[in-house]
Amino acid sequence: MAFSTITDLDVVATQQHSRELRSRLLATGSSTYVTGPSGAGNGERVLVLGGTGYIGRALVPELARRGYRPVVLARSVQAKNEAEYADAEVIVGDPTLAADVLAAVAAAPTDVVISLLSGRRPNDAEECRLVDHEAVGNGIRAAVAHDVRQFIQVSDFGAYRPELIPQVYKLQVEGELMGQHHGALPWTIVRPTAYFPYLSATFGDVKNGLPYRIFDHGEHSVVNPIAREDLAEFIVNQVLNDDALGRVLPVGGPWTEDNMVTLKGAGQMMFDVTGREPQWDVVTLKAWDKKTARLARLGRFSTQLKPVAFYLEAAKYWSVVDHVAPSYGERTLRGFMERLKDREFPTGSFRERMKSGTNAMPTDI
Ligand SMILES: NC(=O)c1ccc[n+]([C@@H]2O[C@H](COP(=O)([O-])OP(=O)(O)OC[C@H]3O[C@@H](n4cnc5c(N)ncnc54)[C@H](OP(=O)(O)O)[C@@H]3O)[C@@H](O)[C@H]2O)c1
């Protein structure tokens, strides 16, 4: 095989790296964490910030099941009627407002604060600053002021290689906790890999007969995503656990064939689960880089194009950076896709729906 450029060599090398890494991980298994609930509460008050999102909807019921008294600071009163919060206290307030967070912590003696906060528009730098940094900071400052016994920050495995805006703020928050910038506060940082909906974002497209997009060979990186139920159990295991204090805990899902995937592997899983012949939409990274650079240039003058350039960069980041962490839990990506198999998905590709704002990620399971 002849290589015309260094890039061609790199492309081949990443495929080989991913295949070797995946084989090695599948052969060794992961023994860092013991799967299973450990530790139970005795009515301790645990305030969850960002508890109305994807992970929060699994974490809050898990806290209640395990004997804690969960409290959710929700932006909408609607949360009071939602099944996930049946055993939780819901306080209506805005985590970006320091006074609201302080009042939620001060309402009763609070033992633990957990933050799952993250801006819902990761391409909006100001929103990321406001939520991923300022709102989390409100939680840290309130926890310090009220002698909270532990602050658990749910960060991101991407903080090991921060390139996207939210990751940079996650890293900043981690540094502030470690450096005790806001005062003395015992902390635990959890860095999860990807969640299942992210790797299933185009499941509906595949089910509806569209091809699956890959960069080059689709094997630039490897990931072991984690189920939200498993992550919730893992987080609760750390609550008031002395061994978790002052520790950064990277975590992903099982190191098994059904969960340790390249992005092409995730696509292949979709074809397997839906019973379709694989159909790939191959884009070269070289072409993608050119398109991203062009859009980034235009984005300097257009507020509409700037976020698009961000999404192109993010798509590349998630395709080329390994997200492999010690494993916890037994739920697999294939199991998640099996649960998606029988549902109807809106027509039109994921990209078209993103553009029209009707993008529907499967976040209810
Ligand atoms: N997605 C992944 O694959 C992945 C991987 C690793 C780590 N993480 C991190 O894991 C954590 C939990 O993720 P998730 O999927 O559960 O997040 P999510 O579903 O996006 O939930 C985000 C939470 O933050 C709140 N929030 C967002 N924007 C806000 C604003 N402007 N003002 C006030 N509150 C706001 C949301 O409240 P509303 O419900 O009111 O909007 C929600 O409670 C996040 O920190 C995320 O970055 C994600």
Tab-separated table of C-alpha atoms and ligand atoms in Angstrom:
chain	number	residue	atom	x	y	z
A	1	MET	CA	0.000	0.000	0.000
A	2	ALA	CA	1.400	3.437	-0.926
A	3	PHE	CA	0.879	6.477	1.251
A	4	SER	CA	0.899	9.835	-0.434
A	5	THR	CA	0.884	11.967	2.709
A	6	ILE	CA	1.604	11.795	6.431
A	7	THR	CA	-2.140	12.102	7.020
A	8	ASP	CA	-2.743	8.836	5.203
A	9	LEU	CA	-0.195	7.208	7.470
A	10	ASP	CA	-1.894	8.680	10.543
A	11	VAL	CA	-5.253	7.417	9.392
A	12	VAL	CA	-3.957	3.872	9.105
A	13	ALA	CA	-2.097	4.151	12.414
A	14	THR	CA	-5.195	5.204	14.373
A	15	GLN	CA	-7.124	2.213	13.067
A	16	GLN	CA	-4.362	-0.122	14.170
A	17	HIS	CA	-4.132	1.650	17.540
A	18	SER	CA	-7.887	1.346	18.132
A	19	ARG	CA	-7.982	-2.318	17.187
A	20	GLU	CA	-5.034	-3.147	19.431
A	21	LEU	CA	-6.349	-1.095	22.323
A	22	ARG	CA	-9.798	-2.662	22.101
A	23	SER	CA	-8.424	-6.213	21.882
A	24	ARG	CA	-6.109	-5.604	24.816
A	25	LEU	CA	-8.895	-4.174	26.984
A	26	LEU	CA	-11.298	-6.967	26.073
A	27	ALA	CA	-8.624	-9.525	26.953
A	28	THR	CA	-7.681	-8.016	30.317
A	29	GLY	CA	-10.985	-6.833	31.745
A	30	SER	CA	-11.144	-4.100	34.376
A	31	SER	CA	-10.843	-4.669	38.095
A	32	THR	CA	-10.548	-1.114	39.442
A	33	TYR	CA	-14.114	-1.006	40.749
A	34	VAL	CA	-16.325	-3.681	42.200
A	35	THR	CA	-19.770	-3.430	40.651
A	36	GLY	CA	-22.686	-3.321	43.044
A	37	PRO	CA	-24.185	-0.909	45.530
A	38	SER	CA	-21.932	-0.107	48.473
A	39	GLY	CA	-22.935	2.125	51.337
A	40	ALA	CA	-26.375	3.220	52.419
A	41	GLY	CA	-27.734	6.388	53.893
A	42	ASN	CA	-29.612	7.174	57.034
A	43	GLY	CA	-31.755	10.067	55.883
A	44	GLU	CA	-28.820	12.414	55.125
A	45	ARG	CA	-29.860	15.376	52.996
A	46	VAL	CA	-28.264	15.350	49.536
A	47	LEU	CA	-28.842	18.347	47.276
A	48	VAL	CA	-28.595	17.573	43.567
A	49	LEU	CA	-27.862	20.491	41.227
A	50	GLY	CA	-28.638	19.654	37.606
A	51	GLY	CA	-30.878	16.842	38.856
A	52	THR	CA	-33.473	17.441	36.124
A	53	GLY	CA	-31.198	16.209	33.328
A	54	TYR	CA	-30.497	12.762	31.910
A	55	ILE	CA	-28.311	11.430	34.721
A	56	GLY	CA	-30.218	13.230	37.465
A	57	ARG	CA	-33.376	11.317	36.584
A	58	ALA	CA	-31.560	8.104	37.489
A	59	LEU	CA	-29.478	9.510	40.354
A	60	VAL	CA	-32.295	11.066	42.382
A	61	PRO	CA	-34.388	7.853	42.679
A	62	GLU	CA	-31.202	5.876	43.407
A	63	LEU	CA	-30.355	8.220	46.309
A	64	ALA	CA	-33.844	7.702	47.755
A	65	ARG	CA	-33.665	3.912	47.307
A	66	ARG	CA	-30.347	3.861	49.157
A	67	GLY	CA	-31.648	5.702	52.197
A	68	TYR	CA	-30.644	9.303	51.488
A	69	ARG	CA	-32.975	12.289	51.424
A	70	PRO	CA	-32.575	13.775	47.931
A	71	VAL	CA	-33.393	17.379	47.217
A	72	VAL	CA	-33.507	18.743	43.666
A	73	LEU	CA	-33.122	22.373	42.728
A	74	ALA	CA	-35.281	22.539	39.602
A	75	ARG	CA	-35.825	25.456	37.258
A	76	SER	CA	-39.405	24.384	36.591
A	77	VAL	CA	-42.208	23.602	39.021
A	78	GLN	CA	-43.147	20.765	36.653
A	79	ALA	CA	-40.513	18.551	38.330
A	80	LYS	CA	-42.787	18.306	41.387
A	81	ASN	CA	-45.188	16.154	39.336
A	82	GLU	CA	-42.622	13.913	37.699
A	83	ALA	CA	-42.290	10.280	38.729
A	84	GLU	CA	-38.491	10.441	39.124
A	85	TYR	CA	-38.885	12.942	41.957
A	86	ALA	CA	-41.705	11.197	43.824
A	87	ASP	CA	-39.350	10.463	46.737
A	88	ALA	CA	-37.441	13.726	46.571
A	89	GLU	CA	-37.966	17.247	47.793
A	90	VAL	CA	-38.156	19.621	44.834
A	91	ILE	CA	-37.149	23.234	45.401
A	92	VAL	CA	-37.891	25.562	42.526
A	93	GLY	CA	-34.994	27.858	41.774
A	94	ASP	CA	-32.259	28.710	39.326
A	95	PRO	CA	-28.762	27.341	39.978
A	96	THR	CA	-27.243	30.266	38.092
A	97	LEU	CA	-28.524	32.517	40.888
A	98	ALA	CA	-26.263	32.305	43.937
A	99	ALA	CA	-29.105	33.231	46.309
A	100	ASP	CA	-31.287	30.355	45.069
A	101	VAL	CA	-28.510	27.817	45.585
A	102	LEU	CA	-27.644	29.232	48.999
A	103	ALA	CA	-31.293	29.057	50.069
A	104	ALA	CA	-31.564	25.420	48.902
A	105	VAL	CA	-28.483	24.433	50.920
A	106	ALA	CA	-29.533	26.470	53.948
A	107	ALA	CA	-33.148	25.210	54.021
A	108	ALA	CA	-32.070	22.290	56.253
A	109	PRO	CA	-28.730	20.796	57.341
A	110	THR	CA	-27.224	19.499	54.094
A	111	ASP	CA	-24.673	16.706	54.148
A	112	VAL	CA	-23.752	16.434	50.486
A	113	VAL	CA	-24.092	18.519	47.312
A	114	ILE	CA	-23.805	16.776	43.947
A	115	SER	CA	-23.483	18.764	40.729
A	116	LEU	CA	-24.592	17.400	37.375
A	117	LEU	CA	-24.911	20.885	35.931
A	118	SER	CA	-24.038	21.456	32.325
A	119	GLY	CA	-25.251	23.970	29.754
A	120	ARG	CA	-27.704	22.464	27.294
A	121	ARG	CA	-26.014	24.269	24.386
A	122	PRO	CA	-22.359	23.210	24.499
A	123	ASN	CA	-21.565	25.450	21.535
A	124	ASP	CA	-22.657	28.570	23.410
A	125	ALA	CA	-19.563	29.818	25.234
A	126	GLU	CA	-21.465	32.247	27.475
A	127	GLU	CA	-24.023	29.643	28.536
A	128	CYS	CA	-21.226	27.184	29.295
A	129	ARG	CA	-19.474	29.761	31.440
A	130	LEU	CA	-22.708	30.579	33.241
A	131	VAL	CA	-23.700	26.971	33.938
A	132	ASP	CA	-20.577	24.761	33.816
A	133	HIS	CA	-18.547	27.280	35.796
A	134	GLU	CA	-20.627	29.950	37.582
A	135	ALA	CA	-23.603	27.815	38.634
A	136	VAL	CA	-21.343	25.007	39.843
A	137	GLY	CA	-19.327	27.673	41.690
A	138	ASN	CA	-22.555	28.801	43.378
A	139	GLY	CA	-22.946	25.235	44.623
A	140	ILE	CA	-19.368	25.075	45.896
A	141	ARG	CA	-19.600	28.436	47.688
A	142	ALA	CA	-22.933	27.539	49.303
A	143	ALA	CA	-21.519	24.166	50.393
A	144	VAL	CA	-18.503	25.863	51.983
A	145	ALA	CA	-20.695	28.413	53.748
A	146	HIS	CA	-22.877	25.703	55.273
A	147	ASP	CA	-20.219	23.132	56.212
A	148	VAL	CA	-21.421	20.526	53.750
A	149	ARG	CA	-19.492	17.299	54.314
A	150	GLN	CA	-18.829	16.437	50.655
A	151	PHE	CA	-19.171	18.042	47.236
A	152	ILE	CA	-19.380	15.595	44.335
A	153	GLN	CA	-18.651	17.122	40.965
A	154	VAL	CA	-19.738	15.034	38.000
A	155	SER	CA	-17.171	16.144	35.476
A	156	ASP	CA	-16.281	14.576	32.133
A	157	PHE	CA	-13.688	12.048	30.982
A	158	GLY	CA	-12.952	14.620	28.275
A	159	ALA	CA	-11.220	16.704	30.955
A	160	TYR	CA	-8.186	14.439	30.398
A	161	ARG	CA	-7.910	16.052	26.983
A	162	PRO	CA	-9.930	19.260	27.122
A	163	GLU	CA	-10.596	20.860	23.758
A	164	LEU	CA	-14.298	21.717	23.847
A	165	ILE	CA	-15.684	24.652	25.823
A	166	PRO	CA	-17.568	22.710	28.555
A	167	GLN	CA	-14.535	20.516	29.213
A	168	VAL	CA	-12.361	23.544	29.859
A	169	TYR	CA	-14.848	24.815	32.442
A	170	LYS	CA	-15.109	21.347	33.993
A	171	LEU	CA	-11.349	21.349	34.404
A	172	GLN	CA	-11.435	24.822	35.922
A	173	VAL	CA	-14.030	23.703	38.490
A	174	GLU	CA	-11.894	20.671	39.319
A	175	GLY	CA	-8.893	22.926	39.910
A	176	GLU	CA	-10.923	25.197	42.167
A	177	LEU	CA	-12.062	22.226	44.255
A	178	MET	CA	-8.552	20.785	44.484
A	179	GLY	CA	-7.047	24.181	45.343
A	180	GLN	CA	-9.889	24.910	47.804
A	181	HIS	CA	-10.289	28.300	46.103
A	182	HIS	CA	-13.621	28.951	47.792
A	183	GLY	CA	-12.743	27.542	51.216
A	184	ALA	CA	-12.400	24.161	52.856
A	185	LEU	CA	-14.677	21.557	51.310
A	186	PRO	CA	-14.137	17.788	51.011
A	187	TRP	CA	-14.616	16.846	47.354
A	188	THR	CA	-14.929	13.939	44.971
A	189	ILE	CA	-14.690	14.268	41.189
A	190	VAL	CA	-16.285	11.709	38.880
A	191	ARG	CA	-15.198	11.689	35.229
A	192	PRO	CA	-17.608	9.538	33.215
A	193	THR	CA	-17.011	8.510	29.625
A	194	ALA	CA	-19.909	8.927	27.161
A	195	TYR	CA	-23.560	8.160	27.903
A	196	PHE	CA	-25.578	5.768	25.737
A	197	PRO	CA	-27.839	8.381	24.053
A	198	TYR	CA	-24.781	10.128	22.643
A	199	LEU	CA	-23.615	6.953	20.907
A	200	SER	CA	-27.168	6.235	19.748
A	201	ALA	CA	-27.954	9.698	18.389
A	202	THR	CA	-28.340	8.392	14.841
A	203	PHE	CA	-30.088	5.129	15.752
A	204	GLY	CA	-33.348	6.485	14.296
A	205	ASP	CA	-31.626	7.401	11.031
A	206	VAL	CA	-30.297	3.877	10.662
A	207	LYS	CA	-33.670	2.421	11.549
A	208	ASN	CA	-35.285	4.687	8.931
A	209	GLY	CA	-32.940	3.397	6.218
A	210	LEU	CA	-30.250	6.098	6.151
A	211	PRO	CA	-26.499	5.389	6.064
A	212	TYR	CA	-24.238	5.771	9.129
A	213	ARG	CA	-21.546	8.444	8.965
A	214	ILE	CA	-17.936	7.486	9.679
A	215	PHE	CA	-14.663	9.354	9.355
A	216	ASP	CA	-12.315	7.374	7.083
A	217	HIS	CA	-12.415	3.818	8.472
A	218	GLY	CA	-14.494	4.842	11.506
A	219	GLU	CA	-11.987	3.393	13.951
A	220	HIS	CA	-10.037	6.433	15.097
A	221	SER	CA	-10.927	5.916	18.750
A	222	VAL	CA	-12.424	3.583	21.323
A	223	VAL	CA	-15.007	4.268	24.026
A	224	ASN	CA	-16.678	2.301	26.813
A	225	PRO	CA	-19.889	4.270	27.461
A	226	ILE	CA	-21.788	3.903	30.725
A	227	ALA	CA	-25.502	3.409	31.442
A	228	ARG	CA	-27.117	6.108	33.523
A	229	GLU	CA	-28.431	3.547	36.022
A	230	ASP	CA	-24.890	2.233	36.542
A	231	LEU	CA	-23.439	5.725	36.804
A	232	ALA	CA	-26.127	6.655	39.340
A	233	GLU	CA	-25.241	3.617	41.447
A	234	PHE	CA	-21.532	4.467	41.156
A	235	ILE	CA	-22.094	8.075	42.263
A	236	VAL	CA	-24.188	6.994	45.252
A	237	ASN	CA	-21.394	4.565	46.224
A	238	GLN	CA	-19.171	7.636	46.667
A	239	VAL	CA	-21.602	9.533	48.897
A	240	LEU	CA	-20.023	10.078	52.347
A	241	ASN	CA	-17.474	7.430	51.477
A	242	ASP	CA	-14.147	8.385	53.102
A	243	ASP	CA	-12.213	6.523	50.414
A	244	ALA	CA	-13.711	8.788	47.732
A	245	LEU	CA	-12.658	12.067	49.336
A	246	GLY	CA	-10.039	14.014	47.406
A	247	ARG	CA	-10.143	11.560	44.539
A	248	VAL	CA	-10.737	11.873	40.800
A	249	LEU	CA	-12.654	8.807	39.639
A	250	PRO	CA	-12.767	8.082	35.909
A	251	VAL	CA	-15.527	5.620	35.081
A	252	GLY	CA	-17.057	3.930	32.053
A	253	GLY	CA	-19.200	0.905	31.306
A	254	PRO	CA	-18.245	-2.759	30.883
A	255	TRP	CA	-15.166	-3.784	28.908
A	256	THR	CA	-17.139	-6.217	26.781
A	257	GLU	CA	-17.758	-6.791	23.064
A	258	ASP	CA	-21.214	-5.266	23.468
A	259	ASN	CA	-19.959	-2.073	25.053
A	260	MET	CA	-16.328	-1.337	24.119
A	261	VAL	CA	-16.707	0.206	20.669
A	262	THR	CA	-15.209	2.328	17.969
A	263	LEU	CA	-17.722	4.655	16.313
A	264	LYS	CA	-17.909	2.233	13.407
A	265	GLY	CA	-18.560	-0.504	15.948
A	266	ALA	CA	-21.472	1.537	17.349
A	267	GLY	CA	-22.845	1.866	13.793
A	268	GLN	CA	-22.395	-1.835	13.133
A	269	MET	CA	-24.363	-2.483	16.331
A	270	MET	CA	-27.214	-0.338	14.973
A	271	PHE	CA	-27.267	-2.338	11.739
A	272	ASP	CA	-27.177	-5.623	13.685
A	273	VAL	CA	-29.968	-4.576	16.043
A	274	THR	CA	-32.215	-3.207	13.269
A	275	GLY	CA	-31.408	-6.142	10.962
A	276	ARG	CA	-30.155	-3.885	8.176
A	277	GLU	CA	-27.255	-4.396	5.767
A	278	PRO	CA	-24.496	-1.939	6.816
A	279	GLN	CA	-24.384	1.206	4.728
A	280	TRP	CA	-21.602	3.695	5.492
A	281	ASP	CA	-21.407	7.372	4.635
A	282	VAL	CA	-17.619	7.797	4.551
A	283	VAL	CA	-16.171	11.272	5.004
A	284	THR	CA	-12.441	11.811	5.188
A	285	LEU	CA	-11.063	13.675	8.178
A	286	LYS	CA	-9.014	15.743	5.769
A	287	ALA	CA	-12.188	16.996	4.034
A	288	TRP	CA	-13.883	17.520	7.407
A	289	ASP	CA	-10.947	19.595	8.688
A	290	LYS	CA	-11.100	21.792	5.586
A	291	LYS	CA	-14.842	22.312	5.995
A	292	THR	CA	-14.420	23.099	9.720
A	293	ALA	CA	-11.630	25.602	9.047
A	294	ARG	CA	-13.741	27.338	6.386
A	295	LEU	CA	-16.751	27.552	8.680
A	296	ALA	CA	-14.617	28.718	11.614
A	297	ARG	CA	-13.278	31.559	9.410
A	298	LEU	CA	-16.789	32.518	8.315
A	299	GLY	CA	-17.997	32.081	11.897
A	300	ARG	CA	-15.881	35.065	12.944
A	301	PHE	CA	-18.324	37.221	11.007
A	302	SER	CA	-21.522	35.202	11.413
A	303	THR	CA	-23.174	34.335	14.700
A	304	GLN	CA	-25.175	31.671	12.839
A	305	LEU	CA	-22.151	29.856	11.459
A	306	LYS	CA	-20.037	29.932	14.619
A	307	PRO	CA	-22.066	27.236	16.423
A	308	VAL	CA	-22.032	25.063	13.307
A	309	ALA	CA	-18.228	25.192	13.247
A	310	PHE	CA	-18.290	24.158	16.909
A	311	TYR	CA	-20.429	21.104	16.110
A	312	LEU	CA	-18.067	20.050	13.339
A	313	GLU	CA	-15.143	20.324	15.738
A	314	ALA	CA	-17.042	18.438	18.443
A	315	ALA	CA	-17.998	15.664	16.003
A	316	LYS	CA	-14.338	15.239	15.150
A	317	TYR	CA	-13.240	15.371	18.791
A	318	TRP	CA	-15.650	12.609	19.783
A	319	SER	CA	-14.559	10.558	16.796
A	320	VAL	CA	-10.817	10.706	17.325
A	321	VAL	CA	-10.255	10.873	21.109
A	322	ASP	CA	-10.313	7.623	23.094
A	323	HIS	CA	-12.700	7.622	26.057
A	324	VAL	CA	-11.699	4.501	27.928
A	325	ALA	CA	-12.054	4.375	31.709
A	326	PRO	CA	-12.180	1.684	34.401
A	327	SER	CA	-15.435	-0.157	34.179
A	328	TYR	CA	-18.451	-0.155	36.452
A	329	GLY	CA	-21.771	-1.923	35.907
A	330	GLU	CA	-23.039	-4.531	33.516
A	331	ARG	CA	-25.416	-2.663	31.223
A	332	THR	CA	-24.203	-2.416	27.644
A	333	LEU	CA	-24.650	-0.157	24.651
A	334	ARG	CA	-26.104	-3.078	22.703
A	335	GLY	CA	-28.656	-3.617	25.479
A	336	PHE	CA	-29.616	0.069	25.223
A	337	MET	CA	-30.037	-0.177	21.447
A	338	GLU	CA	-32.166	-3.301	21.869
A	339	ARG	CA	-34.492	-1.146	23.933
A	340	LEU	CA	-34.652	1.424	21.116
A	341	LYS	CA	-35.359	-1.161	18.438
A	342	ASP	CA	-39.151	-1.072	18.444
A	343	ARG	CA	-39.736	2.637	18.630
A	344	GLU	CA	-40.636	4.997	15.860
A	345	PHE	CA	-38.209	7.790	15.042
A	346	PRO	CA	-38.906	11.052	13.196
A	347	THR	CA	-37.855	10.963	9.574
A	348	GLY	CA	-35.117	13.181	8.201
A	349	SER	CA	-31.498	12.752	9.181
A	350	PHE	CA	-30.080	13.697	12.582
A	351	ARG	CA	-28.248	16.568	10.907
A	352	GLU	CA	-31.429	17.913	9.299
A	353	ARG	CA	-33.232	17.708	12.626
A	354	MET	CA	-30.339	19.509	14.364
A	355	LYS	CA	-30.659	22.296	11.808
A	356	SER	CA	-34.417	22.578	12.262
A	357	GLY	CA	-34.155	22.345	16.049
A	358	THR	CA	-36.242	19.145	16.261
A	359	ASN	CA	-33.290	16.942	17.105
A	360	ALA	CA	-34.597	14.140	19.329
A	361	MET	CA	-31.971	12.172	21.254
A	362	PRO	CA	-33.379	9.054	22.902
A	363	THR	CA	-32.965	10.293	26.471
A	364	ASP	CA	-36.039	8.775	28.123
A	365	ILE	CA	-34.534	5.312	28.675
B	1	LIG	N1	-23.357	13.547	27.538
B	1	LIG	C1	-22.311	12.807	27.823
B	1	LIG	O1	-22.031	11.811	27.132
B	1	LIG	C2	-21.448	13.147	29.041
B	1	LIG	C3	-20.291	12.431	29.268
B	1	LIG	C4	-19.534	12.681	30.421
B	1	LIG	C5	-19.937	13.656	31.316
B	1	LIG	N2	-21.061	14.385	31.070
B	1	LIG	C6	-21.461	15.360	32.118
B	1	LIG	O2	-22.319	14.682	33.044
B	1	LIG	C7	-23.164	15.646	33.692
B	1	LIG	C8	-24.600	15.181	33.636
B	1	LIG	O3	-24.976	15.053	32.275
B	1	LIG	P1	-26.499	15.020	31.809
B	1	LIG	O4	-26.514	14.320	30.490
B	1	LIG	O5	-27.358	14.544	32.910
B	1	LIG	O6	-26.779	16.581	31.563
B	1	LIG	P2	-28.140	17.251	31.017
B	1	LIG	O7	-29.155	16.206	30.734
B	1	LIG	O8	-27.766	18.170	29.905
B	1	LIG	O9	-28.656	18.109	32.286
B	1	LIG	C9	-28.075	19.339	32.574
B	1	LIG	C10	-28.651	19.923	33.851
B	1	LIG	O10	-28.172	21.275	33.966
B	1	LIG	C11	-29.282	22.177	34.028
B	1	LIG	N3	-29.051	23.382	33.230
B	1	LIG	C12	-28.719	23.432	31.922
B	1	LIG	N4	-28.662	24.707	31.497
B	1	LIG	C13	-28.983	25.473	32.554
B	1	LIG	C14	-29.105	26.878	32.739
B	1	LIG	N5	-28.900	27.747	31.736
B	1	LIG	N6	-29.460	27.339	33.933
B	1	LIG	C15	-29.687	26.479	34.955
B	1	LIG	N7	-29.589	25.133	34.855
B	1	LIG	C16	-29.239	24.633	33.662
B	1	LIG	C17	-30.451	21.427	33.426
B	1	LIG	O11	-31.654	21.986	33.910
B	1	LIG	P3	-32.995	21.957	33.005
B	1	LIG	O12	-33.496	20.539	33.092
B	1	LIG	O13	-33.875	22.938	33.680
B	1	LIG	O14	-32.587	22.344	31.616
B	1	LIG	C18	-30.186	19.999	33.871
B	1	LIG	O15	-30.661	19.811	35.177
B	1	LIG	C19	-22.924	16.963	32.977
B	1	LIG	O16	-22.047	17.739	33.716
B	1	LIG	C20	-22.275	16.538	31.665
B	1	LIG	O17	-21.450	17.551	31.116
B	1	LIG	C21	-21.827	14.150	29.961
